[in-house]
Coordinates of N, CA, C and O in Angstrom, one line a residue:
M1 N 74.4 -31.8 100.8 CA 73.0 -32.1 100.2 C 72.6 -31.0 99.2 O 72.1 -31.4 98.2
K2 N 73.0 -29.8 99.5 CA 72.7 -28.7 98.5 C 73.4 -28.9 97.2 O 72.8 -28.6 96.1
N3 N 74.7 -29.3 97.3 CA 75.4 -29.5 96.0 C 74.8 -30.7 95.2 O 74.9 -30.6 94.0
L4 N 74.4 -31.7 95.9 CA 73.7 -32.8 95.2 C 72.5 -32.3 94.4 O 72.3 -32.7 93.3
L5 N 71.7 -31.5 95.1 CA 70.5 -31.0 94.4 C 70.9 -30.2 93.2 O 70.2 -30.3 92.1
Y6 N 71.9 -29.3 93.2 CA 72.4 -28.6 92.1 C 72.9 -29.5 91.0 O 72.6 -29.3 89.8
L7 N 73.5 -30.5 91.3 CA 74.1 -31.5 90.3 C 72.9 -32.2 89.6 O 72.9 -32.3 88.4
V8 N 71.9 -32.6 90.3 CA 70.7 -33.3 89.7 C 70.0 -32.3 88.8 O 69.6 -32.6 87.7
L9 N 69.8 -31.1 89.2 CA 69.2 -30.0 88.4 C 70.0 -29.8 87.1 O 69.4 -29.7 86.0
L10 N 71.3 -29.7 87.2 CA 72.2 -29.5 86.1 C 72.0 -30.7 85.1 O 71.9 -30.5 83.9
V11 N 72.0 -31.9 85.6 CA 71.9 -33.1 84.7 C 70.5 -33.1 84.0 O 70.5 -33.3 82.8
L12 N 69.5 -32.7 84.7 CA 68.1 -32.7 84.1 C 68.1 -31.6 83.0 O 67.5 -31.9 81.9
V13 N 68.6 -30.5 83.2 CA 68.6 -29.4 82.2 C 69.4 -29.8 81.0 O 69.0 -29.7 79.9
F14 N 70.6 -30.5 81.2 CA 71.4 -30.9 80.1 C 70.7 -31.9 79.2 O 70.7 -31.8 78.0
F15 N 70.1 -32.9 79.8 CA 69.4 -33.9 79.0 C 68.1 -33.4 78.4 O 67.8 -33.8 77.3
S16 N 67.4 -32.5 79.0 CA 66.2 -32.0 78.4 C 66.6 -31.1 77.1 O 65.9 -31.2 76.1
C17 N 67.7 -30.4 77.2 CA 68.1 -29.7 76.0 C 68.5 -30.6 74.9 O 68.2 -30.3 73.7
Q18 N 69.2 -31.7 75.1 CA 69.5 -32.6 74.1 C 68.3 -33.2 73.4 O 68.3 -33.4 72.2
N19 N 67.3 -33.6 74.2 CA 66.1 -34.2 73.6 C 65.4 -33.2 72.7 O 64.9 -33.6 71.6
K20 N 65.3 -31.9 73.0 CA 64.7 -30.9 72.1 C 65.4 -30.8 70.8 O 64.8 -30.7 69.7
E21 N 66.8 -30.9 70.8 CA 67.5 -30.8 69.5 C 67.2 -32.0 68.7 O 67.0 -31.9 67.5
K22 N 67.1 -33.2 69.3 CA 66.8 -34.4 68.5 C 65.4 -34.3 67.9 O 65.2 -34.6 66.7
E23 N 64.4 -33.8 68.6 CA 63.1 -33.7 68.1 C 63.0 -32.8 66.9 O 62.4 -33.1 65.9
T24 N 63.7 -31.6 67.0 CA 63.7 -30.7 65.9 C 64.3 -31.2 64.7 O 63.8 -31.0 63.6
S25 N 65.4 -32.0 64.8 CA 66.1 -32.5 63.6 C 65.3 -33.5 62.9 O 65.5 -33.7 61.7
L26 N 64.4 -34.2 63.5 CA 63.5 -35.2 62.9 C 62.5 -34.5 61.9 O 62.0 -35.2 61.0
L27 N 62.2 -33.2 62.0 CA 61.2 -32.6 61.3 C 61.7 -32.1 59.9 O 60.9 -31.7 59.1
V28 N 63.0 -32.1 59.7 CA 63.6 -31.5 58.5 C 63.7 -32.6 57.4 O 64.4 -33.6 57.6
E29 N 63.1 -32.4 56.3 CA 63.2 -33.3 55.1 C 64.3 -32.8 54.2 O 64.2 -31.6 53.8
N30 N 65.2 -33.6 53.9 CA 66.3 -33.3 52.9 C 65.9 -33.8 51.5 O 66.1 -35.0 51.2
W31 N 65.3 -32.9 50.7 CA 64.7 -33.3 49.4 C 65.8 -33.7 48.5 O 65.6 -34.6 47.6
A32 N 67.0 -33.2 48.6 CA 68.1 -33.5 47.7 C 68.5 -35.0 47.8 O 68.9 -35.6 46.8
E33 N 68.4 -35.6 49.0 CA 68.7 -37.0 49.2 C 67.7 -37.9 48.5 O 68.0 -39.1 48.3
R34 N 66.5 -37.4 48.2 CA 65.5 -38.2 47.5 C 65.4 -37.9 46.1 O 64.5 -38.4 45.4
Q35 N 66.3 -37.1 45.5 CA 66.2 -36.7 44.1 C 66.3 -38.0 43.2 O 67.1 -38.8 43.4
V36 N 65.4 -38.0 42.2 CA 65.5 -39.0 41.1 C 66.5 -38.5 40.1 O 66.4 -37.5 39.6
T37 N 67.5 -39.4 39.9 CA 68.6 -39.0 39.0 C 68.6 -39.7 37.7 O 69.6 -39.7 37.0
Y38 N 67.5 -40.2 37.3 CA 67.4 -40.9 36.0 C 66.0 -40.6 35.4 O 65.1 -40.1 36.1
A39 N 65.9 -40.8 34.1 CA 64.6 -40.5 33.4 C 63.6 -41.6 33.8 O 63.8 -42.8 33.8
L40 N 62.4 -41.1 34.2 CA 61.3 -42.1 34.6 C 60.7 -42.7 33.3 O 60.6 -42.1 32.3
P41 N 60.3 -44.0 33.4 CA 59.7 -44.6 32.2 C 58.4 -44.0 31.8 O 57.7 -43.5 32.6
D42 N 58.2 -43.9 30.4 CA 57.0 -43.4 29.9 C 55.7 -44.2 30.3 O 54.6 -43.7 30.2
S43 N 55.9 -45.4 30.7 CA 54.8 -46.3 31.0 C 54.1 -46.0 32.4 O 53.1 -46.5 32.7
L44 N 54.7 -45.0 33.2 CA 54.1 -44.7 34.4 C 52.9 -43.9 34.3 O 52.7 -43.1 33.4
E45 N 51.9 -44.1 35.2 CA 50.7 -43.3 35.2 C 50.9 -42.0 35.9 O 51.4 -42.0 37.1
R46 N 50.5 -40.9 35.3 CA 50.7 -39.6 36.0 C 49.4 -39.3 36.7 O 48.3 -39.6 36.2
G47 N 49.5 -38.6 37.9 CA 48.3 -38.2 38.6 C 48.5 -36.9 39.3 O 49.7 -36.4 39.5
M48 N 47.4 -36.3 39.8 CA 47.5 -35.1 40.5 C 46.5 -35.2 41.7 O 45.4 -35.7 41.5
S49 N 46.9 -34.7 42.9 CA 46.0 -34.8 44.0 C 46.0 -33.4 44.7 O 46.9 -32.7 44.7
Y50 N 44.8 -33.2 45.3 CA 44.5 -31.9 46.0 C 44.4 -32.3 47.5 O 43.7 -33.2 47.9
L51 N 45.0 -31.4 48.4 CA 44.9 -31.6 49.8 C 44.6 -30.3 50.5 O 45.3 -29.3 50.3
S52 N 43.5 -30.2 51.2 CA 43.2 -29.0 52.0 C 44.0 -29.0 53.3 O 44.2 -30.1 53.9
V53 N 44.5 -27.9 53.7 CA 45.4 -27.7 54.9 C 44.9 -26.5 55.6 O 44.6 -25.5 55.0
Y54 N 44.9 -26.6 56.9 CA 44.4 -25.5 57.8 C 45.5 -25.0 58.7 O 45.5 -25.5 59.9
P55 N 46.4 -24.1 58.3 CA 47.3 -23.6 59.3 C 46.7 -22.6 60.2 O 47.3 -22.3 61.3
Q56 N 45.5 -22.1 59.9 CA 44.8 -21.2 60.8 C 43.3 -21.6 60.7 O 42.8 -22.0 59.6
I57 N 42.6 -21.4 61.8 CA 41.1 -21.6 61.8 C 40.5 -20.5 62.6 O 41.1 -19.9 63.5
Y58 N 39.2 -20.2 62.3 CA 38.5 -19.2 63.1 C 38.0 -19.9 64.4 O 37.6 -21.0 64.4
S59 N 38.0 -19.1 65.4 CA 37.5 -19.5 66.7 C 36.6 -18.5 67.3 O 37.0 -17.3 67.4
E60 N 35.4 -18.9 67.6 CA 34.4 -18.0 68.3 C 33.8 -17.0 67.3 O 32.6 -16.7 67.3
S61 N 34.6 -16.3 66.4 CA 34.1 -15.4 65.4 C 35.2 -15.2 64.4 O 36.3 -15.8 64.5
E62 N 34.8 -14.4 63.4 CA 35.8 -14.1 62.3 C 37.0 -13.2 62.8 O 37.9 -13.0 62.0
K63 N 36.8 -12.7 64.0 CA 37.9 -11.8 64.5 C 39.0 -12.5 65.2 O 40.0 -12.0 65.5
R64 N 38.7 -13.8 65.6 CA 39.7 -14.6 66.4 C 40.2 -15.7 65.6 O 39.4 -16.6 65.2
I65 N 41.5 -15.7 65.3 CA 42.1 -16.8 64.5 C 43.1 -17.6 65.4 O 43.9 -17.0 66.1
V66 N 43.0 -18.9 65.2 CA 43.9 -19.8 66.0 C 44.9 -20.4 65.0 O 44.5 -20.9 64.0
N67 N 46.2 -20.3 65.3 CA 47.3 -21.0 64.5 C 47.4 -22.4 64.9 O 47.2 -22.8 66.0
L68 N 47.6 -23.3 63.8 CA 47.8 -24.7 64.0 C 49.1 -25.2 63.4 O 49.6 -24.6 62.5
T69 N 49.6 -26.3 63.9 CA 50.7 -26.9 63.3 C 50.2 -28.0 62.4 O 49.3 -28.8 62.8
A70 N 50.6 -28.0 61.2 CA 50.1 -29.0 60.2 C 51.2 -30.0 59.8 O 52.3 -29.6 59.5
T71 N 50.9 -31.3 59.9 CA 51.8 -32.3 59.4 C 51.2 -32.9 58.1 O 50.1 -33.4 58.1
I72 N 51.9 -32.7 57.0 CA 51.4 -33.2 55.7 C 52.1 -34.5 55.4 O 53.4 -34.5 55.4
S73 N 51.4 -35.6 55.3 CA 52.0 -36.9 55.0 C 51.7 -37.3 53.6 O 50.6 -37.2 53.1
M74 N 52.8 -37.8 52.9 CA 52.7 -38.4 51.6 C 53.0 -39.8 51.8 O 54.2 -40.2 52.2
R75 N 52.1 -40.7 51.5 CA 52.2 -42.1 51.8 C 52.2 -43.0 50.6 O 51.2 -42.9 49.8
N76 N 53.2 -43.7 50.4 CA 53.2 -44.7 49.3 C 52.5 -45.9 49.8 O 53.0 -46.6 50.7
T77 N 51.3 -46.2 49.2 CA 50.5 -47.4 49.7 C 50.9 -48.7 49.1 O 50.3 -49.7 49.5
S78 N 51.9 -48.7 48.2 CA 52.3 -49.9 47.6 C 53.3 -50.7 48.5 O 54.2 -50.0 49.1
T79 N 53.2 -52.0 48.5 CA 54.2 -52.8 49.2 C 55.4 -53.2 48.4 O 56.4 -53.7 48.9
V80 N 55.3 -52.9 47.1 CA 56.4 -53.4 46.2 C 57.0 -52.3 45.2 O 58.1 -52.5 44.8
D81 N 56.2 -51.2 44.9 CA 56.7 -50.3 43.9 C 57.0 -48.9 44.5 O 56.3 -48.5 45.5
T82 N 57.9 -48.2 44.0 CA 58.3 -46.9 44.4 C 57.3 -45.8 43.7 O 56.9 -46.0 42.6
L83 N 57.0 -44.8 44.5 CA 56.2 -43.7 44.0 C 57.1 -42.5 43.7 O 58.1 -42.3 44.4
F84 N 56.8 -41.8 42.7 CA 57.6 -40.6 42.3 C 56.8 -39.4 42.4 O 55.6 -39.3 41.9
V85 N 57.3 -38.3 43.0 CA 56.5 -37.1 43.2 C 57.3 -36.0 42.5 O 58.5 -35.8 42.7
D86 N 56.6 -35.3 41.5 CA 57.3 -34.3 40.7 C 57.1 -32.9 41.2 O 57.9 -32.0 41.0
K87 N 56.0 -32.7 41.9 CA 55.6 -31.3 42.3 C 54.9 -31.3 43.6 O 54.0 -32.2 43.8
I88 N 55.2 -30.4 44.5 CA 54.5 -30.2 45.8 C 54.4 -28.7 45.9 O 55.4 -28.0 46.2
D89 N 53.2 -28.1 45.6 CA 53.0 -26.6 45.7 C 52.0 -26.3 46.7 O 50.9 -26.9 46.8
Y90 N 52.3 -25.3 47.5 CA 51.5 -24.9 48.7 C 50.9 -23.6 48.3 O 51.6 -22.6 48.0
Y91 N 49.6 -23.5 48.4 CA 48.8 -22.3 48.1 C 48.1 -21.7 49.3 O 47.7 -22.4 50.2
N92 N 47.9 -20.4 49.3 CA 47.2 -19.7 50.4 C 45.7 -19.6 50.1 O 45.3 -20.1 49.1
T93 N 45.0 -19.0 51.0 CA 43.6 -18.9 50.9 C 43.1 -18.2 49.6 O 42.1 -18.6 49.1
S94 N 43.9 -17.3 49.2 CA 43.6 -16.5 47.9 C 43.9 -17.3 46.7 O 43.7 -16.8 45.6
G95 N 44.6 -18.5 46.8 CA 44.9 -19.2 45.6 C 46.3 -18.9 45.0 O 46.7 -19.4 44.0
D96 N 47.1 -18.1 45.8 CA 48.5 -17.8 45.3 C 49.4 -18.9 45.8 O 49.4 -19.3 46.9
C97 N 50.3 -19.3 44.9 CA 51.3 -20.3 45.2 C 52.4 -19.6 46.1 O 53.0 -18.7 45.6
I98 N 52.5 -20.0 47.3 CA 53.4 -19.3 48.2 C 54.7 -20.1 48.5 O 55.6 -19.6 49.0
R99 N 54.7 -21.4 48.1 CA 55.9 -22.2 48.3 C 55.8 -23.4 47.4 O 54.8 -24.1 47.3
S100 N 57.0 -23.7 46.7 CA 57.1 -24.9 46.0 C 58.2 -25.7 46.7 O 59.3 -25.2 46.9
Y101 N 57.9 -26.9 47.1 CA 58.8 -27.7 47.9 C 59.8 -28.4 47.1 O 60.9 -28.8 47.6
L102 N 59.6 -28.7 45.8 CA 60.5 -29.5 45.0 C 61.1 -28.7 43.9 O 60.4 -28.0 43.2
Q103 N 62.4 -28.9 43.6 CA 63.1 -28.4 42.4 C 63.3 -29.5 41.4 O 63.7 -29.3 40.3
H104 N 63.0 -30.8 41.9 CA 63.3 -32.0 41.0 C 62.4 -33.1 41.6 O 61.8 -33.0 42.7
S105 N 62.2 -34.1 40.8 CA 61.4 -35.3 41.2 C 62.1 -36.0 42.4 O 63.3 -36.1 42.4
I106 N 61.2 -36.5 43.3 CA 61.7 -37.3 44.4 C 61.0 -38.7 44.4 O 60.0 -38.9 43.7
Y107 N 61.6 -39.6 45.1 CA 61.0 -40.9 45.2 C 60.5 -41.2 46.6 O 61.0 -40.6 47.6
I108 N 59.5 -42.0 46.8 CA 59.0 -42.5 48.1 C 59.0 -44.0 48.0 O 58.3 -44.5 47.1
L109 N 59.7 -44.7 48.8 CA 59.9 -46.1 48.7 C 58.5 -46.8 49.1 O 57.7 -46.2 49.7
P110 N 58.4 -48.1 48.8 CA 57.2 -48.8 49.2 C 56.9 -48.7 50.7 O 57.8 -48.9 51.5
M111 N 55.6 -48.4 51.0 CA 55.1 -48.3 52.3 C 55.8 -47.2 53.1 O 55.5 -47.0 54.4
E112 N 56.6 -46.3 52.5 CA 57.2 -45.2 53.2 C 56.3 -44.0 53.3 O 55.4 -43.8 52.4
T113 N 56.5 -43.2 54.3 CA 55.8 -41.9 54.5 C 56.8 -40.8 54.6 O 57.8 -40.9 55.3
V114 N 56.6 -39.8 53.8 CA 57.4 -38.6 53.8 C 56.5 -37.4 54.3 O 55.4 -37.3 53.9
Q115 N 57.1 -36.6 55.1 CA 56.2 -35.5 55.7 C 56.8 -34.1 55.5 O 58.0 -33.9 55.4
I116 N 55.9 -33.2 55.5 CA 56.2 -31.8 55.5 C 55.5 -31.2 56.8 O 54.3 -31.5 57.0
I117 N 56.2 -30.4 57.5 CA 55.7 -29.7 58.7 C 55.5 -28.3 58.4 O 56.4 -27.6 58.0
I118 N 54.3 -27.8 58.6 CA 54.0 -26.3 58.6 C 53.9 -25.9 60.0 O 53.0 -26.3 60.8
N119 N 54.9 -25.1 60.4 CA 55.0 -24.8 61.9 C 53.9 -23.9 62.3 O 53.2 -23.2 61.6
H120 N 53.7 -23.9 63.6 CA 52.6 -23.2 64.3 C 52.6 -21.7 64.0 O 51.5 -21.1 63.8
N121 N 53.7 -21.1 63.9 CA 53.8 -19.7 63.6 C 53.8 -19.3 62.1 O 53.9 -18.2 61.8
D122 N 53.8 -20.3 61.2 CA 53.8 -20.1 59.8 C 52.3 -19.9 59.3 O 51.6 -20.9 59.1
N123 N 51.9 -18.6 59.3 CA 50.5 -18.4 58.9 C 50.3 -17.9 57.5 O 49.2 -17.3 57.2
L124 N 51.2 -18.1 56.6 CA 51.2 -17.6 55.3 C 50.0 -18.2 54.5 O 49.4 -17.6 53.6
G125 N 49.7 -19.4 54.8 CA 48.6 -20.1 54.1 C 47.2 -19.6 54.5 O 46.3 -19.7 53.7
G126 N 47.0 -19.1 55.6 CA 45.7 -18.6 56.1 C 44.8 -19.7 56.5 O 45.2 -20.8 56.8
T127 N 43.5 -19.4 56.4 CA 42.5 -20.3 56.8 C 42.0 -21.3 55.7 O 41.2 -22.2 56.0
G128 N 42.5 -21.1 54.5 CA 42.0 -22.0 53.4 C 43.2 -22.4 52.5 O 43.0 -22.5 51.3
A129 N 44.3 -22.8 53.1 CA 45.4 -23.3 52.4 C 45.2 -24.6 51.7 O 44.3 -25.4 52.1
N130 N 46.0 -24.9 50.7 CA 45.9 -26.2 50.1 C 47.2 -26.6 49.4 O 48.1 -25.7 49.2
V131 N 47.4 -27.9 49.1 CA 48.6 -28.4 48.5 C 48.2 -29.2 47.2 O 47.2 -29.9 47.3
I132 N 48.9 -29.0 46.2 CA 48.8 -29.8 44.9 C 50.0 -30.6 44.8 O 51.1 -30.2 44.9
F133 N 49.8 -31.9 44.6 CA 50.8 -32.9 44.3 C 50.7 -33.4 42.9 O 49.6 -33.8 42.5
E134 N 51.8 -33.5 42.2 CA 51.9 -34.2 40.9 C 52.8 -35.4 41.1 O 53.9 -35.3 41.7
W135 N 52.3 -36.6 40.7 CA 53.0 -37.8 41.0 C 53.0 -38.8 39.8 O 52.2 -38.7 38.9
N136 N 53.8 -39.9 39.9 CA 53.9 -41.0 38.9 C 53.9 -42.3 39.7 O 54.6 -42.4 40.7
K137 N 53.2 -43.3 39.1 CA 53.2 -44.6 39.7 C 53.0 -45.6 38.6 O 52.5 -45.3 37.5
R138 N 53.3 -46.9 38.9 CA 52.8 -48.0 37.9 C 51.3 -48.1 38.0 O 50.7 -47.9 39.0
T139 N 50.7 -48.3 36.8 CA 49.3 -48.4 36.7 C 48.6 -49.4 37.6 O 47.6 -49.1 38.2
E140 N 49.3 -50.5 37.9 CA 48.7 -51.6 38.6 C 48.6 -51.3 40.1 O 47.8 -52.0 40.8
I141 N 49.3 -50.4 40.6 CA 49.2 -50.2 42.1 C 48.3 -49.1 42.5 O 47.8 -48.3 41.7
A142 N 47.9 -49.1 43.8 CA 46.9 -48.1 44.3 C 47.5 -46.7 44.3 O 48.8 -46.5 44.3
D143 N 46.7 -45.7 44.2 CA 47.1 -44.3 44.3 C 47.8 -44.0 45.6 O 47.5 -44.7 46.6
P144 N 48.7 -43.0 45.7 CA 49.3 -42.6 46.9 C 48.2 -42.0 47.8 O 47.1 -41.6 47.4
L145 N 48.5 -41.9 49.1 CA 47.6 -41.3 50.1 C 48.3 -40.0 50.6 O 49.4 -40.0 51.0
F146 N 47.5 -38.9 50.5 CA 48.0 -37.6 51.0 C 47.0 -37.2 52.1 O 45.8 -37.1 52.0
E147 N 47.6 -36.9 53.3 CA 46.8 -36.5 54.5 C 47.5 -35.3 55.2 O 48.7 -35.1 55.1
A148 N 46.7 -34.6 55.9 CA 47.2 -33.5 56.8 C 46.6 -33.7 58.1 O 45.4 -33.9 58.3
V149 N 47.4 -33.6 59.2 CA 47.0 -33.6 60.5 C 47.3 -32.2 61.1 O 48.4 -31.8 61.1
M150 N 46.2 -31.5 61.6 CA 46.4 -30.2 62.2 C 46.2 -30.3 63.7 O 45.2 -31.0 64.1
I151 N 47.0 -29.6 64.4 CA 46.9 -29.7 65.9 C 47.3 -28.4 66.5 O 48.2 -27.7 66.0
S152 N 46.7 -28.1 67.6 CA 47.0 -26.9 68.4 C 46.6 -27.2 69.9 O 45.6 -27.9 70.1
T153 N 47.4 -26.6 70.8 CA 47.0 -26.7 72.2 C 47.2 -25.4 72.8 O 48.1 -24.6 72.6
Y154 N 46.2 -25.0 73.7 CA 46.2 -23.8 74.4 C 45.8 -24.1 75.8 O 44.7 -24.5 76.1
G155 N 46.8 -24.0 76.8 CA 46.5 -24.4 78.2 C 46.1 -25.8 78.2 O 46.8 -26.7 77.8
Q156 N 44.9 -26.1 78.7 CA 44.4 -27.5 78.8 C 43.5 -27.9 77.7 O 42.9 -28.9 77.7
I157 N 43.4 -27.0 76.7 CA 42.5 -27.3 75.5 C 43.3 -27.7 74.4 O 44.3 -27.1 74.0
G158 N 42.9 -28.8 73.7 CA 43.6 -29.3 72.5 C 42.7 -29.4 71.4 O 41.5 -29.6 71.6
L159 N 43.2 -29.2 70.2 CA 42.4 -29.3 69.0 C 43.2 -30.0 67.9 O 44.4 -29.8 67.7
A160 N 42.5 -31.0 67.3 CA 43.2 -31.8 66.3 C 42.2 -32.3 65.3 O 41.1 -32.7 65.7
F161 N 42.5 -32.3 64.0 CA 41.7 -32.9 63.0 C 42.5 -33.3 61.8 O 43.7 -32.9 61.7
V162 N 41.9 -34.1 60.9 CA 42.7 -34.7 59.7 C 41.9 -34.3 58.5 O 40.7 -34.3 58.5
T163 N 42.6 -34.1 57.4 CA 42.0 -34.0 56.1 C 42.7 -35.0 55.2 O 43.9 -35.4 55.4
S164 N 42.0 -35.5 54.1 CA 42.6 -36.4 53.2 C 42.5 -35.8 51.8 O 41.6 -35.1 51.4
G165 N 43.5 -36.1 51.0 CA 43.6 -35.6 49.6 C 42.7 -36.4 48.7 O 42.2 -37.5 49.0
I166 N 42.4 -35.7 47.6 CA 41.5 -36.3 46.6 C 42.3 -36.2 45.2 O 43.0 -35.3 45.0
R167 N 42.1 -37.2 44.4 CA 42.7 -37.2 43.1 C 41.9 -36.3 42.2 O 40.7 -36.4 42.1
T168 N 42.6 -35.4 41.5 CA 42.0 -34.5 40.6 C 42.2 -34.8 39.2 O 41.5 -34.4 38.3
Q169 N 43.3 -35.6 38.9 CA 43.6 -36.0 37.5 C 44.2 -37.4 37.5 O 44.8 -37.8 38.4

């Protein structure tokens, strides 16, 4: 009976480790696989959008800061046309560009969502981080949608909220 208990425990540990590896691998975006390898037509409409992101927030006072995990979603709202993103720059509270996600233009297929994860322990953005997106689309289709979902859990307390991007150009 004791050996059976050890076997069941071993099997549970083995499968729980495999699930964590699968979850982690889903969060990594391979930008090179999305690279646009041809010149975009001049007829595309260019746009720029701003998205506020909160990797940290104040809690109780300015002396206590809570870290959050942020999921940044880039959503192509068209059912028929591809969206092209030329630039994704991440800025901290002071307005310094701390990360550029793209070295080349990428595509987002119709109705597809591409995500960037800012991990819970990545506090470089501070309490007032933001992202600037530069993109191209056909004039006839709706603008892309940029959103951020921030979440954190401590014990039995959970915190979650969403921000939406605005077109600036």
